[in-house]
mmCIF file with all atom_site columns, C-alpha atoms in Angstrom:
data_model
loop_
_atom_site.group_PDB
_atom_site.id
_atom_site.type_symbol
_atom_site.label_atom_id
_atom_site.label_alt_id
_atom_site.label_comp_id
_atom_site.label_asym_id
_atom_site.label_entity_id
_atom_site.label_seq_id
_atom_site.pdbx_PDB_ins_code
_atom_site.Cartn_x
_atom_site.Cartn_y
_atom_site.Cartn_z
_atom_site.occupancy
_atom_site.B_iso_or_equiv
_atom_site.pdbx_formal_charge
_atom_site.auth_seq_id
_atom_site.auth_comp_id
_atom_site.auth_asym_id
_atom_site.auth_atom_id
_atom_site.pdbx_PDB_model_num
ATOM 1   C CA . MET A 1 1   ? -113.600 209.537 8.870  1.00 0.00 ? 1224 MET A CA 1
ATOM 2   C CA . VAL A 1 2   ? -114.753 212.540 10.934 1.00 0.00 ? 1225 VAL A CA 1
ATOM 3   C CA . ALA A 1 3   ? -117.759 213.165 8.548  1.00 0.00 ? 1226 ALA A CA 1
ATOM 4   C CA . GLN A 1 4   ? -119.073 209.478 8.586  1.00 0.00 ? 1227 GLN A CA 1
ATOM 5   C CA . ASN A 1 5   ? -118.599 209.305 12.392 1.00 0.00 ? 1228 ASN A CA 1
ATOM 6   C CA . LYS A 1 6   ? -120.684 212.457 12.826 1.00 0.00 ? 1229 LYS A CA 1
ATOM 7   C CA . ILE A 1 7   ? -123.435 211.072 10.599 1.00 0.00 ? 1230 ILE A CA 1
ATOM 8   C CA . ILE A 1 8   ? -123.444 207.701 12.413 1.00 0.00 ? 1231 ILE A CA 1
ATOM 9   C CA . ASN A 1 9   ? -123.642 209.449 15.797 1.00 0.00 ? 1232 ASN A CA 1
ATOM 10  C CA . THR A 1 10  ? -126.437 211.723 14.641 1.00 0.00 ? 1233 THR A CA 1
ATOM 11  C CA . ALA A 1 11  ? -128.396 208.895 13.128 1.00 0.00 ? 1234 ALA A CA 1
ATOM 12  C CA . ALA A 1 12  ? -127.814 206.605 16.149 1.00 0.00 ? 1235 ALA A CA 1
ATOM 13  C CA . LYS A 1 13  ? -128.787 209.318 18.624 1.00 0.00 ? 1236 LYS A CA 1
ATOM 14  C CA . LYS A 1 14  ? -131.960 209.974 16.807 1.00 0.00 ? 1237 LYS A CA 1
ATOM 15  C CA . VAL A 1 15  ? -133.204 206.519 16.858 1.00 0.00 ? 1238 VAL A CA 1
ATOM 16  C CA . LEU A 1 16  ? -131.576 204.887 19.935 1.00 0.00 ? 1239 LEU A CA 1
ATOM 17  C CA . SER A 1 17  ? -131.326 207.672 22.567 1.00 0.00 ? 1240 SER A CA 1
ATOM 18  C CA . PRO A 1 18  ? -135.219 208.110 22.907 1.00 0.00 ? 1241 PRO A CA 1
ATOM 19  C CA . GLN A 1 19  ? -135.492 204.460 23.622 1.00 0.00 ? 1242 GLN A CA 1
ATOM 20  C CA . GLY A 1 20  ? -133.099 204.646 26.623 1.00 0.00 ? 1243 GLY A CA 1
ATOM 21  C CA . LEU A 1 21  ? -129.805 203.624 25.079 1.00 0.00 ? 1244 LEU A CA 1
ATOM 22  C CA . PHE A 1 22  ? -126.677 205.665 25.771 1.00 0.00 ? 1245 PHE A CA 1
ATOM 23  C CA . ARG A 1 23  ? -123.412 206.259 23.781 1.00 0.00 ? 1246 ARG A CA 1
ATOM 24  C CA . LYS A 1 24  ? -120.316 204.669 25.159 1.00 0.00 ? 1247 LYS A CA 1
ATOM 25  C CA . GLY A 1 25  ? -118.027 207.719 25.462 1.00 0.00 ? 1248 GLY A CA 1
ATOM 26  C CA . ALA A 1 26  ? -117.171 209.096 21.988 1.00 0.00 ? 1249 ALA A CA 1
ATOM 27  C CA . SER A 1 27  ? -117.290 205.651 20.313 1.00 0.00 ? 1250 SER A CA 1
ATOM 28  C CA . ARG A 1 28  ? -119.602 204.113 17.798 1.00 0.00 ? 1251 ARG A CA 1
ATOM 29  C CA . ILE A 1 29  ? -121.073 201.827 20.412 1.00 0.00 ? 1252 ILE A CA 1
ATOM 30  C CA . TRP A 1 30  ? -124.534 202.390 22.110 1.00 0.00 ? 1253 TRP A CA 1
ATOM 31  C CA . LEU A 1 31  ? -125.543 200.483 25.287 1.00 0.00 ? 1254 LEU A CA 1
ATOM 32  C CA . ASP A 1 32  ? -128.779 199.221 26.703 1.00 0.00 ? 1255 ASP A CA 1
ATOM 33  C CA . ASP A 1 33  ? -128.447 198.480 30.519 1.00 0.00 ? 1256 ASP A CA 1
ATOM 34  C CA . ASN A 1 34  ? -130.619 195.586 31.604 1.00 0.00 ? 1257 ASN A CA 1
ATOM 35  C CA . ARG A 1 35  ? -129.164 194.774 34.999 1.00 0.00 ? 1258 ARG A CA 1
ATOM 36  C CA . TYR A 1 36  ? -127.601 191.475 34.534 1.00 0.00 ? 1259 TYR A CA 1
ATOM 37  C CA . PHE A 1 37  ? -126.701 191.972 30.895 1.00 0.00 ? 1260 PHE A CA 1
ATOM 38  C CA . MET A 1 38  ? -125.842 194.796 28.564 1.00 0.00 ? 1261 MET A CA 1
ATOM 39  C CA . ILE A 1 39  ? -127.150 195.034 24.925 1.00 0.00 ? 1262 ILE A CA 1
ATOM 40  C CA . GLN A 1 40  ? -124.525 196.481 22.625 1.00 0.00 ? 1263 GLN A CA 1
ATOM 41  C CA . VAL A 1 41  ? -125.195 198.172 19.369 1.00 0.00 ? 1264 VAL A CA 1
ATOM 42  C CA . GLU A 1 42  ? -121.924 198.713 17.481 1.00 0.00 ? 1265 GLU A CA 1
ATOM 43  C CA . PHE A 1 43  ? -121.482 200.580 14.283 1.00 0.00 ? 1266 PHE A CA 1
ATOM 44  C CA . GLN A 1 44  ? -118.189 198.826 13.451 1.00 0.00 ? 1267 GLN A CA 1
ATOM 45  C CA . PRO A 1 45  ? -115.770 200.326 10.903 1.00 0.00 ? 1268 PRO A CA 1
ATOM 46  C CA . SER A 1 46  ? -114.040 198.305 8.362  1.00 0.00 ? 1269 SER A CA 1
ATOM 47  C CA . GLY A 1 47  ? -110.298 198.339 7.959  1.00 0.00 ? 1270 GLY A CA 1
ATOM 48  C CA . TYR A 1 48  ? -110.643 198.441 4.079  1.00 0.00 ? 1271 TYR A CA 1
ATOM 49  C CA . SER A 1 49  ? -113.318 200.957 3.213  1.00 0.00 ? 1272 SER A CA 1
ATOM 50  C CA . SER A 1 50  ? -115.377 203.805 4.624  1.00 0.00 ? 1273 SER A CA 1
ATOM 51  C CA . GLY A 1 51  ? -118.724 202.848 6.099  1.00 0.00 ? 1274 GLY A CA 1
ATOM 52  C CA . THR A 1 52  ? -120.051 200.584 8.848  1.00 0.00 ? 1275 THR A CA 1
ATOM 53  C CA . PHE A 1 53  ? -121.117 197.167 9.756  1.00 0.00 ? 1276 PHE A CA 1
ATOM 54  C CA . LEU A 1 54  ? -123.883 196.720 12.377 1.00 0.00 ? 1277 LEU A CA 1
ATOM 55  C CA . ASN A 1 55  ? -123.304 194.381 15.412 1.00 0.00 ? 1278 ASN A CA 1
ATOM 56  C CA . VAL A 1 56  ? -126.060 193.955 18.066 1.00 0.00 ? 1279 VAL A CA 1
ATOM 57  C CA . GLY A 1 57  ? -125.796 191.439 20.940 1.00 0.00 ? 1280 GLY A CA 1
ATOM 58  C CA . ILE A 1 58  ? -125.926 190.741 24.602 1.00 0.00 ? 1281 ILE A CA 1
ATOM 59  C CA . SER A 1 59  ? -123.012 190.909 26.949 1.00 0.00 ? 1282 SER A CA 1
ATOM 60  C CA . PHE A 1 60  ? -123.714 189.094 30.192 1.00 0.00 ? 1283 PHE A CA 1
ATOM 61  C CA . LEU A 1 61  ? -122.192 190.693 33.336 1.00 0.00 ? 1284 LEU A CA 1
ATOM 62  C CA . TRP A 1 62  ? -121.175 187.692 35.396 1.00 0.00 ? 1285 TRP A CA 1
ATOM 63  C CA . GLU A 1 63  ? -117.395 187.070 35.383 1.00 0.00 ? 1286 GLU A CA 1
ATOM 64  C CA . PHE A 1 64  ? -115.277 185.433 32.774 1.00 0.00 ? 1287 PHE A CA 1
ATOM 65  C CA . SER A 1 65  ? -111.567 184.916 32.482 1.00 0.00 ? 1288 SER A CA 1
ATOM 66  C CA . ASN A 1 66  ? -109.339 187.836 33.430 1.00 0.00 ? 1289 ASN A CA 1
ATOM 67  C CA . GLY A 1 67  ? -108.833 189.101 29.944 1.00 0.00 ? 1290 GLY A CA 1
ATOM 68  C CA . LEU A 1 68  ? -112.580 189.315 29.247 1.00 0.00 ? 1291 LEU A CA 1
ATOM 69  C CA . ASN A 1 69  ? -113.837 190.972 32.406 1.00 0.00 ? 1292 ASN A CA 1
ATOM 70  C CA . ASP A 1 70  ? -112.532 194.356 31.606 1.00 0.00 ? 1293 ASP A CA 1
ATOM 71  C CA . THR A 1 71  ? -114.655 194.651 28.401 1.00 0.00 ? 1294 THR A CA 1
ATOM 72  C CA . LEU A 1 72  ? -118.063 193.863 26.966 1.00 0.00 ? 1295 LEU A CA 1
ATOM 73  C CA . SER A 1 73  ? -118.217 191.094 24.486 1.00 0.00 ? 1296 SER A CA 1
ATOM 74  C CA . PHE A 1 74  ? -120.875 189.492 22.262 1.00 0.00 ? 1297 PHE A CA 1
ATOM 75  C CA . ASN A 1 75  ? -122.054 186.610 24.193 1.00 0.00 ? 1298 ASN A CA 1
ATOM 76  C CA . TYR A 1 76  ? -125.343 186.198 22.301 1.00 0.00 ? 1299 TYR A CA 1
ATOM 77  C CA . GLY A 1 77  ? -125.999 187.827 18.832 1.00 0.00 ? 1300 GLY A CA 1
ATOM 78  C CA . TYR A 1 78  ? -123.564 189.704 16.699 1.00 0.00 ? 1301 TYR A CA 1
ATOM 79  C CA . ARG A 1 79  ? -123.336 190.747 13.068 1.00 0.00 ? 1302 ARG A CA 1
ATOM 80  C CA . GLU A 1 80  ? -126.705 191.929 11.499 1.00 0.00 ? 1303 GLU A CA 1
ATOM 81  C CA . ASN A 1 81  ? -127.703 191.769 7.898  1.00 0.00 ? 1304 ASN A CA 1
ATOM 82  C CA . VAL A 1 82  ? -129.979 194.565 6.646  1.00 0.00 ? 1305 VAL A CA 1
ATOM 83  C CA . ASP A 1 83  ? -131.727 194.419 3.347  1.00 0.00 ? 1306 ASP A CA 1
ATOM 84  C CA . GLY A 1 84  ? -129.330 191.732 2.274  1.00 0.00 ? 1307 GLY A CA 1
ATOM 85  C CA . LYS A 1 85  ? -126.324 193.795 3.182  1.00 0.00 ? 1308 LYS A CA 1
ATOM 86  C CA . ASP A 1 86  ? -124.006 193.468 6.201  1.00 0.00 ? 1309 ASP A CA 1
ATOM 87  C CA . PHE A 1 87  ? -122.000 196.653 5.320  1.00 0.00 ? 1310 PHE A CA 1
ATOM 88  C CA . VAL A 1 88  ? -123.045 200.135 4.437  1.00 0.00 ? 1311 VAL A CA 1
ATOM 89  C CA . SER A 1 89  ? -120.452 202.162 2.467  1.00 0.00 ? 1312 SER A CA 1
ATOM 90  C CA . TYR A 1 90  ? -119.815 205.741 2.673  1.00 0.00 ? 1313 TYR A CA 1
ATOM 91  C CA . ASN A 1 91  ? -118.728 207.434 -0.597 1.00 0.00 ? 1314 ASN A CA 1
ATOM 92  C CA . GLY A 1 92  ? -119.154 211.065 0.342  1.00 0.00 ? 1315 GLY A CA 1
ATOM 93  C CA . ASP A 1 93  ? -122.857 211.337 -0.218 1.00 0.00 ? 1316 ASP A CA 1
ATOM 94  C CA . ASP A 1 94  ? -123.860 212.481 3.282  1.00 0.00 ? 1317 ASP A CA 1
ATOM 95  C CA . ASP A 1 95  ? -127.637 212.393 2.779  1.00 0.00 ? 1318 ASP A CA 1
ATOM 96  C CA . LYS A 1 96  ? -127.538 208.909 1.331  1.00 0.00 ? 1319 LYS A CA 1
ATOM 97  C CA . PHE A 1 97  ? -125.366 207.658 4.214  1.00 0.00 ? 1320 PHE A CA 1
ATOM 98  C CA . MET A 1 98  ? -127.557 209.244 6.728  1.00 0.00 ? 1321 MET A CA 1
ATOM 99  C CA . ALA A 1 99  ? -130.670 207.522 5.367  1.00 0.00 ? 1322 ALA A CA 1
ATOM 100 C CA . GLU A 1 100 ? -128.907 204.258 5.305  1.00 0.00 ? 1323 GLU A CA 1
ATOM 101 C CA . VAL A 1 101 ? -127.469 204.437 8.866  1.00 0.00 ? 1324 VAL A CA 1
ATOM 102 C CA . GLU A 1 102 ? -130.819 205.508 10.059 1.00 0.00 ? 1325 GLU A CA 1
ATOM 103 C CA . LYS A 1 103 ? -132.236 202.273 8.625  1.00 0.00 ? 1326 LYS A CA 1
ATOM 104 C CA . LEU A 1 104 ? -129.381 200.346 10.384 1.00 0.00 ? 1327 LEU A CA 1
ATOM 105 C CA . ALA A 1 105 ? -130.302 201.935 13.640 1.00 0.00 ? 1328 ALA A CA 1
ATOM 106 C CA . GLU A 1 106 ? -133.916 201.230 13.264 1.00 0.00 ? 1329 GLU A CA 1
ATOM 107 C CA . ALA A 1 107 ? -132.931 197.592 12.665 1.00 0.00 ? 1330 ALA A CA 1
ATOM 108 C CA . ALA A 1 108 ? -130.780 197.534 15.680 1.00 0.00 ? 1331 ALA A CA 1
ATOM 109 C CA . MET A 1 109 ? -133.564 199.006 17.778 1.00 0.00 ? 1332 MET A CA 1
ATOM 110 C CA . GLN A 1 110 ? -135.809 196.130 16.741 1.00 0.00 ? 1333 GLN A CA 1
ATOM 111 C CA . ARG A 1 111 ? -133.136 193.691 17.878 1.00 0.00 ? 1334 ARG A CA 1
ATOM 112 C CA . VAL A 1 112 ? -132.705 195.560 21.039 1.00 0.00 ? 1335 VAL A CA 1
ATOM 113 C CA . MET A 1 113 ? -136.423 195.150 21.808 1.00 0.00 ? 1336 MET A CA 1
ATOM 114 C CA . GLU A 1 114 ? -136.038 191.321 21.112 1.00 0.00 ? 1337 GLU A CA 1
ATOM 115 C CA . TYR A 1 115 ? -133.024 191.040 23.399 1.00 0.00 ? 1338 TYR A CA 1
ATOM 116 C CA . ARG A 1 116 ? -134.636 192.959 26.207 1.00 0.00 ? 1339 ARG A CA 1
ATOM 117 C CA . LEU A 1 117 ? -136.950 189.924 26.565 1.00 0.00 ? 1340 LEU A CA 1
ATOM 118 C CA . PHE A 1 118 ? -133.908 188.246 28.325 1.00 0.00 ? 1341 PHE A CA 1
ATOM 119 C CA . GLN A 1 119 ? -135.017 190.308 31.309 1.00 0.00 ? 1342 GLN A CA 1
ATOM 120 C CA . ASP A 1 120 ? -137.418 187.417 31.744 1.00 0.00 ? 1343 ASP A CA 1
ATOM 121 C CA . VAL A 1 121 ? -134.917 184.766 32.977 1.00 0.00 ? 1344 VAL A CA 1
ATOM 122 C CA . ASP A 1 122 ? -137.095 181.778 31.913 1.00 0.00 ? 1345 ASP A CA 1
ATOM 123 C CA . TYR A 1 123 ? -137.170 183.213 28.482 1.00 0.00 ? 1346 TYR A CA 1
ATOM 124 C CA . ALA A 1 124 ? -133.334 183.757 28.618 1.00 0.00 ? 1347 ALA A CA 1
ATOM 125 C CA . LYS A 1 125 ? -132.826 180.083 29.613 1.00 0.00 ? 1348 LYS A CA 1
ATOM 126 C CA . LYS A 1 126 ? -134.935 178.792 26.715 1.00 0.00 ? 1349 LYS A CA 1
ATOM 127 C CA . MET A 1 127 ? -132.906 180.817 24.241 1.00 0.00 ? 1350 MET A CA 1
ATOM 128 C CA . LEU A 1 128 ? -129.479 180.133 25.743 1.00 0.00 ? 1351 LEU A CA 1
ATOM 129 C CA . LEU A 1 129 ? -130.314 176.357 25.919 1.00 0.00 ? 1352 LEU A CA 1
ATOM 130 C CA . GLN A 1 130 ? -130.560 176.197 22.124 1.00 0.00 ? 1353 GLN A CA 1
ATOM 131 C CA . LYS A 1 131 ? -126.790 177.476 22.053 1.00 0.00 ? 1354 LYS A CA 1
ATOM 132 C CA . THR A 1 132 ? -125.496 174.745 24.365 1.00 0.00 ? 1355 THR A CA 1
ATOM 133 C CA . SER A 1 133 ? -125.820 171.981 21.753 1.00 0.00 ? 1356 SER A CA 1
ATOM 134 C CA . SER A 1 134 ? -122.895 173.555 19.926 1.00 0.00 ? 1357 SER A CA 1
ATOM 135 C CA . ARG A 1 135 ? -120.603 172.406 22.650 1.00 0.00 ? 1358 ARG A CA 1
ATOM 136 C CA . ARG A 1 136 ? -118.726 175.569 22.718 1.00 0.00 ? 1359 ARG A CA 1
ATOM 137 C CA . PHE A 1 137 ? -117.698 176.082 26.319 1.00 0.00 ? 1360 PHE A CA 1
ATOM 138 C CA . TRP A 1 138 ? -118.696 179.795 26.684 1.00 0.00 ? 1361 TRP A CA 1
ATOM 139 C CA . GLU A 1 139 ? -122.370 179.005 25.766 1.00 0.00 ? 1362 GLU A CA 1
ATOM 140 C CA . ILE A 1 140 ? -122.413 176.286 28.398 1.00 0.00 ? 1363 ILE A CA 1
ATOM 141 C CA . TYR A 1 141 ? -120.813 178.464 30.943 1.00 0.00 ? 1364 TYR A CA 1
ATOM 142 C CA . ASN A 1 142 ? -123.352 181.232 30.308 1.00 0.00 ? 1365 ASN A CA 1
ATOM 143 C CA . TYR A 1 143 ? -126.174 178.832 30.576 1.00 0.00 ? 1366 TYR A CA 1
ATOM 144 C CA . SER A 1 144 ? -124.866 177.367 33.982 1.00 0.00 ? 1367 SER A CA 1
ATOM 145 C CA . MET A 1 145 ? -124.424 180.957 35.353 1.00 0.00 ? 1368 MET A CA 1
ATOM 146 C CA . LEU A 1 146 ? -127.891 181.793 34.212 1.00 0.00 ? 1369 LEU A CA 1
ATOM 147 C CA . CYS A 1 147 ? -129.286 178.688 36.170 1.00 0.00 ? 1370 CYS A CA 1
ATOM 148 C CA . PHE A 1 148 ? -127.337 179.508 39.219 1.00 0.00 ? 1371 PHE A CA 1
ATOM 149 C CA . MET A 1 149 ? -128.665 183.076 39.109 1.00 0.00 ? 1372 MET A CA 1
ATOM 150 C CA . LYS A 1 150 ? -132.310 181.924 38.690 1.00 0.00 ? 1373 LYS A CA 1
ATOM 151 C CA . GLY A 1 151 ? -131.873 179.245 41.505 1.00 0.00 ? 1374 GLY A CA 1
ATOM 152 C CA . ASP A 1 152 ? -132.036 176.056 39.283 1.00 0.00 ? 1375 ASP A CA 1
ATOM 153 C CA . PHE A 1 153 ? -129.025 174.741 41.087 1.00 0.00 ? 1376 PHE A CA 1
ATOM 154 C CA . GLU A 1 154 ? -128.882 171.125 40.016 1.00 0.00 ? 1377 GLU A CA 1
ATOM 155 C CA . GLU A 1 155 ? -129.311 171.945 36.290 1.00 0.00 ? 1378 GLU A CA 1
ATOM 156 C CA . GLY A 1 156 ? -126.663 174.771 36.651 1.00 0.00 ? 1379 GLY A CA 1
ATOM 157 C CA . LYS A 1 157 ? -124.331 172.423 38.250 1.00 0.00 ? 1380 LYS A CA 1
ATOM 158 C CA . THR A 1 158 ? -124.745 169.771 35.549 1.00 0.00 ? 1381 THR A CA 1
ATOM 159 C CA . TYR A 1 159 ? -123.860 172.159 32.807 1.00 0.00 ? 1382 TYR A CA 1
ATOM 160 C CA . PHE A 1 160 ? -121.045 173.818 34.814 1.00 0.00 ? 1383 PHE A CA 1
ATOM 161 C CA . MET A 1 161 ? -119.415 170.391 35.073 1.00 0.00 ? 1384 MET A CA 1
ATOM 162 C CA . GLN A 1 162 ? -119.808 169.854 31.350 1.00 0.00 ? 1385 GLN A CA 1
ATOM 163 C CA . PHE A 1 163 ? -118.117 173.169 30.836 1.00 0.00 ? 1386 PHE A CA 1
ATOM 164 C CA . MET A 1 164 ? -115.288 172.251 33.228 1.00 0.00 ? 1387 MET A CA 1
ATOM 165 C CA . ASP A 1 165 ? -114.726 169.010 31.245 1.00 0.00 ? 1388 ASP A CA 1
ATOM 166 C CA . ILE A 1 166 ? -114.560 170.750 27.977 1.00 0.00 ? 1389 ILE A CA 1
ATOM 167 C CA . LEU A 1 167 ? -112.246 173.457 29.383 1.00 0.00 ? 1390 LEU A CA 1
ATOM 168 C CA . LYS A 1 168 ? -109.936 170.898 30.849 1.00 0.00 ? 1391 LYS A CA 1
ATOM 169 C CA . HIS A 1 169 ? -109.513 169.388 27.437 1.00 0.00 ? 1392 HIS A CA 1
ATOM 170 C CA . SER A 1 170 ? -108.814 172.710 25.719 1.00 0.00 ? 1393 SER A CA 1
ATOM 171 C CA . PHE A 1 171 ? -105.399 173.428 27.312 1.00 0.00 ? 1394 PHE A CA 1
ATOM 172 C CA . TYR A 1 172 ? -103.844 172.496 23.946 1.00 0.00 ? 1395 TYR A CA 1
ATOM 173 C CA . SER A 1 173 ? -104.944 173.095 20.365 1.00 0.00 ? 1396 SER A CA 1
ATOM 174 C CA . GLY A 1 174 ? -102.691 170.611 18.521 1.00 0.00 ? 1397 GLY A CA 1
ATOM 175 C CA . ASN A 1 175 ? -99.276  171.384 19.897 1.00 0.00 ? 1398 ASN A CA 1
ATOM 176 C CA . VAL A 1 176 ? -100.102 174.871 20.969 1.00 0.00 ? 1399 VAL A CA 1
ATOM 177 C CA . TYR A 1 177 ? -100.632 175.534 24.711 1.00 0.00 ? 1400 TYR A CA 1
ATOM 178 C CA . ILE A 1 178 ? -103.525 177.759 25.491 1.00 0.00 ? 1401 ILE A CA 1
ATOM 179 C CA . ALA A 1 179 ? -102.384 179.257 28.786 1.00 0.00 ? 1402 ALA A CA 1
ATOM 180 C CA . TRP A 1 180 ? -105.614 181.138 29.716 1.00 0.00 ? 1403 TRP A CA 1
ATOM 181 C CA . CYS A 1 181 ? -107.701 178.090 29.479 1.00 0.00 ? 1404 CYS A CA 1
ATOM 182 C CA . GLU A 1 182 ? -105.670 176.368 32.216 1.00 0.00 ? 1405 GLU A CA 1
ATOM 183 C CA . GLU A 1 183 ? -105.513 179.599 34.150 1.00 0.00 ? 1406 GLU A CA 1
ATOM 184 C CA . PHE A 1 184 ? -109.239 179.856 34.104 1.00 0.00 ? 1407 PHE A CA 1
ATOM 185 C CA . TYR A 1 185 ? -109.818 176.223 34.869 1.00 0.00 ? 1408 TYR A CA 1
ATOM 186 C CA . ASN A 1 186 ? -107.678 176.548 37.994 1.00 0.00 ? 1409 ASN A CA 1
ATOM 187 C CA . HIS A 1 187 ? -109.634 179.651 38.867 1.00 0.00 ? 1410 HIS A CA 1
ATOM 188 C CA . CYS A 1 188 ? -112.876 177.776 38.635 1.00 0.00 ? 1411 CYS A CA 1
ATOM 189 C CA . ILE A 1 189 ? -111.579 174.996 40.852 1.00 0.00 ? 1412 ILE A CA 1
ATOM 190 C CA . LYS A 1 190 ? -110.299 177.466 43.393 1.00 0.00 ? 1413 LYS A CA 1
ATOM 191 C CA . GLU A 1 191 ? -113.017 180.220 43.337 1.00 0.00 ? 1414 GLU A CA 1
ATOM 192 C CA . ILE A 1 192 ? -116.142 178.797 41.853 1.00 0.00 ? 1415 ILE A CA 1
ATOM 193 C CA . CYS A 1 193 ? -116.509 175.150 42.744 1.00 0.00 ? 1416 CYS A CA 1
ATOM 194 C CA . PRO A 1 194 ? -116.293 175.785 46.402 1.00 0.00 ? 1417 PRO A CA 1
ATOM 195 C CA . GLN A 1 195 ? -119.334 178.007 46.181 1.00 0.00 ? 1418 GLN A CA 1
ATOM 196 C CA . LEU A 1 196 ? -121.565 175.319 44.551 1.00 0.00 ? 1419 LEU A CA 1
ATOM 197 C CA . SER A 1 197 ? -122.445 173.666 47.708 1.00 0.00 ? 1420 SER A CA 1
ATOM 198 C CA . ASP A 1 198 ? -126.049 174.667 47.584 1.00 0.00 ? 1421 ASP A CA 1
ATOM 199 C CA . LYS A 1 199 ? -128.598 176.780 45.677 1.00 0.00 ? 1422 LYS A CA 1
ATOM 200 C CA . GLU A 1 200 ? -128.277 179.970 47.710 1.00 0.00 ? 1423 GLU A CA 1
ATOM 201 C CA . SER A 1 201 ? -124.475 179.948 47.770 1.00 0.00 ? 1424 SER A CA 1
ATOM 202 C CA . ALA A 1 202 ? -124.347 179.416 43.901 1.00 0.00 ? 1425 ALA A CA 1
ATOM 203 C CA . ARG A 1 203 ? -126.951 182.283 43.450 1.00 0.00 ? 1426 ARG A CA 1
ATOM 204 C CA . CYS A 1 204 ? -125.143 184.664 45.619 1.00 0.00 ? 1427 CYS A CA 1
ATOM 205 C CA . MET A 1 205 ? -121.802 183.946 43.906 1.00 0.00 ? 1428 MET A CA 1
ATOM 206 C CA . VAL A 1 206 ? -123.222 184.913 40.482 1.00 0.00 ? 1429 VAL A CA 1
ATOM 207 C CA . LEU A 1 207 ? -124.822 188.100 41.891 1.00 0.00 ? 1430 LEU A CA 1
ATOM 208 C CA . GLU A 1 208 ? -121.565 189.170 43.409 1.00 0.00 ? 1431 GLU A CA 1
ATOM 209 C CA . MET A 1 209 ? -119.877 188.673 40.075 1.00 0.00 ? 1432 MET A CA 1
ATOM 210 C CA . ILE A 1 210 ? -122.387 190.987 38.471 1.00 0.00 ? 1433 ILE A CA 1
ATOM 211 C CA . ARG A 1 211 ? -122.086 193.526 41.242 1.00 0.00 ? 1434 ARG A CA 1
ATOM 212 C CA . ARG A 1 212 ? -118.325 193.651 40.803 1.00 0.00 ? 1435 ARG A CA 1
ATOM 213 C CA . ARG A 1 213 ? -118.519 194.059 37.049 1.00 0.00 ? 1436 ARG A CA 1
ATOM 214 C CA . ARG A 1 214 ? -121.185 196.602 37.242 1.00 0.00 ? 1437 ARG A CA 1
ATOM 215 C CA . ASN A 1 215 ? -119.144 198.629 39.828 1.00 0.00 ? 1438 ASN A CA 1
ATOM 216 C CA . PHE A 1 216 ? -116.069 198.380 37.473 1.00 0.00 ? 1439 PHE A CA 1
ATOM 217 C CA . PHE A 1 217 ? -117.837 199.647 34.458 1.00 0.00 ? 1440 PHE A CA 1
ATOM 218 C CA . SER A 1 218 ? -119.903 202.423 36.351 1.00 0.00 ? 1441 SER A CA 1
ATOM 219 C CA . GLU A 1 219 ? -116.694 204.006 37.575 1.00 0.00 ? 1442 GLU A CA 1
ATOM 220 C CA . LYS A 1 220 ? -115.517 204.620 33.964 1.00 0.00 ? 1443 LYS A CA 1
ATOM 221 C CA . PRO A 1 221 ? -116.622 207.966 32.492 1.00 0.00 ? 1444 PRO A CA 1
ATOM 222 C CA . SER A 1 222 ? -117.735 206.319 29.204 1.00 0.00 ? 1445 SER A CA 1
ATOM 223 C CA . TYR A 1 223 ? -120.289 204.281 31.356 1.00 0.00 ? 1446 TYR A CA 1
ATOM 224 C CA . LYS A 1 224 ? -121.483 207.034 33.562 1.00 0.00 ? 1447 LYS A CA 1
ATOM 225 C CA . LYS A 1 225 ? -125.070 206.747 32.208 1.00 0.00 ? 1448 LYS A CA 1
ATOM 226 C CA . MET A 1 226 ? -125.448 203.161 33.510 1.00 0.00 ? 1449 MET A CA 1
ATOM 227 C CA . LYS A 1 227 ? -128.187 202.607 35.939 1.00 0.00 ? 1450 LYS A CA 1
ATOM 228 C CA . LYS A 1 228 ? -127.124 203.258 39.482 1.00 0.00 ? 1451 LYS A CA 1
ATOM 229 C CA . GLU A 1 229 ? -129.972 201.606 41.355 1.00 0.00 ? 1452 GLU A CA 1
ATOM 230 C CA . ASN A 1 230 ? -129.576 198.130 42.939 1.00 0.00 ? 1453 ASN A CA 1
ATOM 231 C CA . PHE A 1 231 ? -130.083 195.557 40.208 1.00 0.00 ? 1454 PHE A CA 1
ATOM 232 C CA . LEU A 1 232 ? -131.671 193.022 42.564 1.00 0.00 ? 1455 LEU A CA 1
#
């Protein structure tokens, strides 16, 4: 395990570090800070064999439910397939594994460049809108937050109300009670809905969410290379 981790870090550092990504502590995760979102590059281990998967995706920095605010998730994008494979095995051949991981890192960097285009909020809206048709509530929530941040208030409010309706009907999965769904629904009623009175209030709400999460992460040693300048 030590050998393969060292190889992964060496290959990732060679490819990703010159492009501005930083390693999250001593983990197999590399981050690209884009103000209102982070791009994660994860060389994910397998529980069954030595080697790595490659996950690349965007984690938006507005707030979610309590259990999700303390970590980064994959809100857009995830598992990558490189040369027809989604897993690269390590069998003790260091040179072969190094070459394969470098190829993964290069593929990851290509995806990072694609996801950096989300800095253009109009482009981000276009891409996220394609995800809202799935009716999965986090996709709709993300789109509404993006609309509020951009100042597209009425559109954001329409999608946020869709999100609330879906969330309200998600308290139970069959006979199983999903406590966090109701807790977050109540949080939205109490904390978010009162701030949707007008465009500026909604925009400031999302910006404050982002500030809080950026401050939370930037205080952790593993995130010390985050950008410190005002993200506005």
